[in-house]
Tab-separated table of C-alpha atoms in Angstrom:
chain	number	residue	atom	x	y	z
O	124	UNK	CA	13.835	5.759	0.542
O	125	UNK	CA	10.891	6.247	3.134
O	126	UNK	CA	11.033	4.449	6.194
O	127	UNK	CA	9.745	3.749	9.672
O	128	UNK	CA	9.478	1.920	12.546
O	129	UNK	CA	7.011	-0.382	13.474
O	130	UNK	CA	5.287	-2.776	15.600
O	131	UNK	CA	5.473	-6.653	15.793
O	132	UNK	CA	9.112	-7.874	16.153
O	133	UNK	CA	10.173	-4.436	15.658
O	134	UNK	CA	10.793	-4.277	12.317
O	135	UNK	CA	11.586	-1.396	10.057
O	136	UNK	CA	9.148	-0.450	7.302
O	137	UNK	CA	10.753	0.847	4.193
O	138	UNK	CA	9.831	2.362	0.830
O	139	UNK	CA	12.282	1.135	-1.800
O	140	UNK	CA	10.595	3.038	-4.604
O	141	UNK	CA	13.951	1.998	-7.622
O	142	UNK	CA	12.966	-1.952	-6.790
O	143	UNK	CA	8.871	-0.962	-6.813
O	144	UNK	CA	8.394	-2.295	-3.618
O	145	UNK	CA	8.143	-1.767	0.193
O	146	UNK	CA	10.182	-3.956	2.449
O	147	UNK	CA	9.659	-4.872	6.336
O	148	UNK	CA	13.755	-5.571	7.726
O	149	UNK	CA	14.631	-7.002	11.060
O	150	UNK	CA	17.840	-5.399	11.051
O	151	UNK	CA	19.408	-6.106	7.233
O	152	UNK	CA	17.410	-9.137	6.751
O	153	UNK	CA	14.103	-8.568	4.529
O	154	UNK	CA	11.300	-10.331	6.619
O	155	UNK	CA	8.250	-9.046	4.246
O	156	UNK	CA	8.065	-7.144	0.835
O	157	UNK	CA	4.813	-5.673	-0.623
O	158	UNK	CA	5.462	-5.549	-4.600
O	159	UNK	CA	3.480	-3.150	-6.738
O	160	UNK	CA	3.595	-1.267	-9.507
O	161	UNK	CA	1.865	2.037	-11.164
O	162	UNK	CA	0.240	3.222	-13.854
O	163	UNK	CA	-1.732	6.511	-14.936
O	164	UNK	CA	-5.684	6.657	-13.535
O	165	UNK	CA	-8.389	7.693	-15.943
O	166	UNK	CA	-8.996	11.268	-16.132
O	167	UNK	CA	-12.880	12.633	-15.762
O	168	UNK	CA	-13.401	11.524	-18.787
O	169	UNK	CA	-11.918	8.352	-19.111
O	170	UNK	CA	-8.974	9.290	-20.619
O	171	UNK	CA	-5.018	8.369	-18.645
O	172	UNK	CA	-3.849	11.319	-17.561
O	173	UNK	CA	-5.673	11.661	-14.097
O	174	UNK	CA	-3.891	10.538	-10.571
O	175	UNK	CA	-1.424	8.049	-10.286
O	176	UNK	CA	-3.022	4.600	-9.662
O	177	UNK	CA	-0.255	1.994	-7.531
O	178	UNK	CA	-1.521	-1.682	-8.196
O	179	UNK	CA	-1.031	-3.334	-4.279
O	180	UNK	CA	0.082	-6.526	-6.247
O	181	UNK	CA	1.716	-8.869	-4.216
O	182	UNK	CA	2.585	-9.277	-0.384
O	183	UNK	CA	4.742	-11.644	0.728
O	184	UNK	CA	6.039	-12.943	4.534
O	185	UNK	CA	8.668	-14.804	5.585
O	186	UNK	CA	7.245	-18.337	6.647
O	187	UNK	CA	8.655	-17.637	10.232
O	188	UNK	CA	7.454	-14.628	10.833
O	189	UNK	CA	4.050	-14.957	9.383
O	190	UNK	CA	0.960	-14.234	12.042
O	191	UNK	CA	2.776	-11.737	14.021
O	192	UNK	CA	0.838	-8.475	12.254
O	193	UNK	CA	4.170	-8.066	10.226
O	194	UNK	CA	1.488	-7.988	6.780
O	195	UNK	CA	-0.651	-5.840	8.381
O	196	UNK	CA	1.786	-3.357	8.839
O	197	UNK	CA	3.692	-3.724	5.931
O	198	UNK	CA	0.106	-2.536	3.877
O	199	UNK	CA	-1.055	0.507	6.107
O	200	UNK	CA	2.387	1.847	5.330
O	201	UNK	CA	2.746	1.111	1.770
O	202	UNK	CA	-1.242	3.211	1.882
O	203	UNK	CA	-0.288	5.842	4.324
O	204	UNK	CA	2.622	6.843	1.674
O	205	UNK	CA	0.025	6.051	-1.380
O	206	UNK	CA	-2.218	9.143	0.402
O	207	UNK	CA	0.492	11.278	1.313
O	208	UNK	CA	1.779	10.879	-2.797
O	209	UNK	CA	-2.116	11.827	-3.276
O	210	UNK	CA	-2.623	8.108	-5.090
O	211	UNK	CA	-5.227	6.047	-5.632
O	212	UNK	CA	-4.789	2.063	-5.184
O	213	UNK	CA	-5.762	-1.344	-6.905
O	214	UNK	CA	-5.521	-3.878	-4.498
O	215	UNK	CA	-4.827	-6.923	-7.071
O	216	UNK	CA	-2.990	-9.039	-4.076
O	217	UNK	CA	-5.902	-10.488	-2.074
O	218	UNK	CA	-4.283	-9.885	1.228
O	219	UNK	CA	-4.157	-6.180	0.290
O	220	UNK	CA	-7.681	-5.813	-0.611
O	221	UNK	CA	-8.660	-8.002	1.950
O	222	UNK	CA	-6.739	-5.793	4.588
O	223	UNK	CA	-8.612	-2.525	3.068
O	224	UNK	CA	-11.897	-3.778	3.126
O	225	UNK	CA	-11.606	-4.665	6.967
O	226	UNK	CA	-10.601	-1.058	7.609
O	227	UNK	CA	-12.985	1.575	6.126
O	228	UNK	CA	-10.257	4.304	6.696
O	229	UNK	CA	-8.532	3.208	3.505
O	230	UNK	CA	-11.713	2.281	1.361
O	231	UNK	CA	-11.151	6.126	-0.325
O	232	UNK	CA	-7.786	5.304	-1.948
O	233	UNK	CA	-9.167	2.597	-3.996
O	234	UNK	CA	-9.344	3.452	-7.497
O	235	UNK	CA	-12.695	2.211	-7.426
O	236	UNK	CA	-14.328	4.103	-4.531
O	237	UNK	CA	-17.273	5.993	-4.685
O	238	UNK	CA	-16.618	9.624	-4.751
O	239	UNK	CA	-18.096	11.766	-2.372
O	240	UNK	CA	-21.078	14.229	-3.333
O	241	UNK	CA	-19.921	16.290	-0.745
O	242	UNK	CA	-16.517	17.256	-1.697
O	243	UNK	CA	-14.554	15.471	1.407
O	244	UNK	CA	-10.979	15.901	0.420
O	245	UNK	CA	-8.579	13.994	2.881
């Protein structure tokens, strides 16, 4: 199980990859949980054998601690392990994909992202 530290209310960001989901805990008690699930990308040519795809599909706050940035957080982890597990994403919760399109730093995992001519590999 991943986890960190982070920000608002100082909760702990965790990956609990056997339940398919990362959880934000102020101390044992889950305050957010980010639900996904994967599947196999298409290959070059079409096919499903290329990278991993994880399907952002649901994020979910606790009614009193929504608005503190808990969501926020809770999604640049769950992407920050998604690149470091060389992923791509599908952002099929709108918070998620709303969340990635505000911050062009994360606009390469999507599944959907243009690839670069150049050959930038982050």
């Amino acid at each position: 199980m991943d986890e960190t530290s982070a920000g608002p209310g100082a909760v702990r960001l965790v990956h609990d990859d056997d339940r398919d989901r990362y959880e934000a805990l102020d101390g044992d008690v889950v305050v957010a949980v980010l639900a996904y699930g994967d599947s196999d990308g298409p290959d070059a040519e079409g096919g499903a054998l290329g990278l991993m795809v994880r399907d952002l599909r649901s994020t979910v706050v606790a009614p009193d601690r929504s608005g503190a940035g808990i969501g926020s957080a809770i999604v640049r982890f769950a992407l920050d392990d998604i690149r470091g597990q060389g992923m791509t994403v599908r952002a099929t919760c709108w918070f998620a994909r709303g969340w990635i399109e505000r911050h062009p730093e994360y606009q390469d995992l999507l599944e959907d992202a243009p690839q670069d001519q150049e050959g930038d590999a982050r």
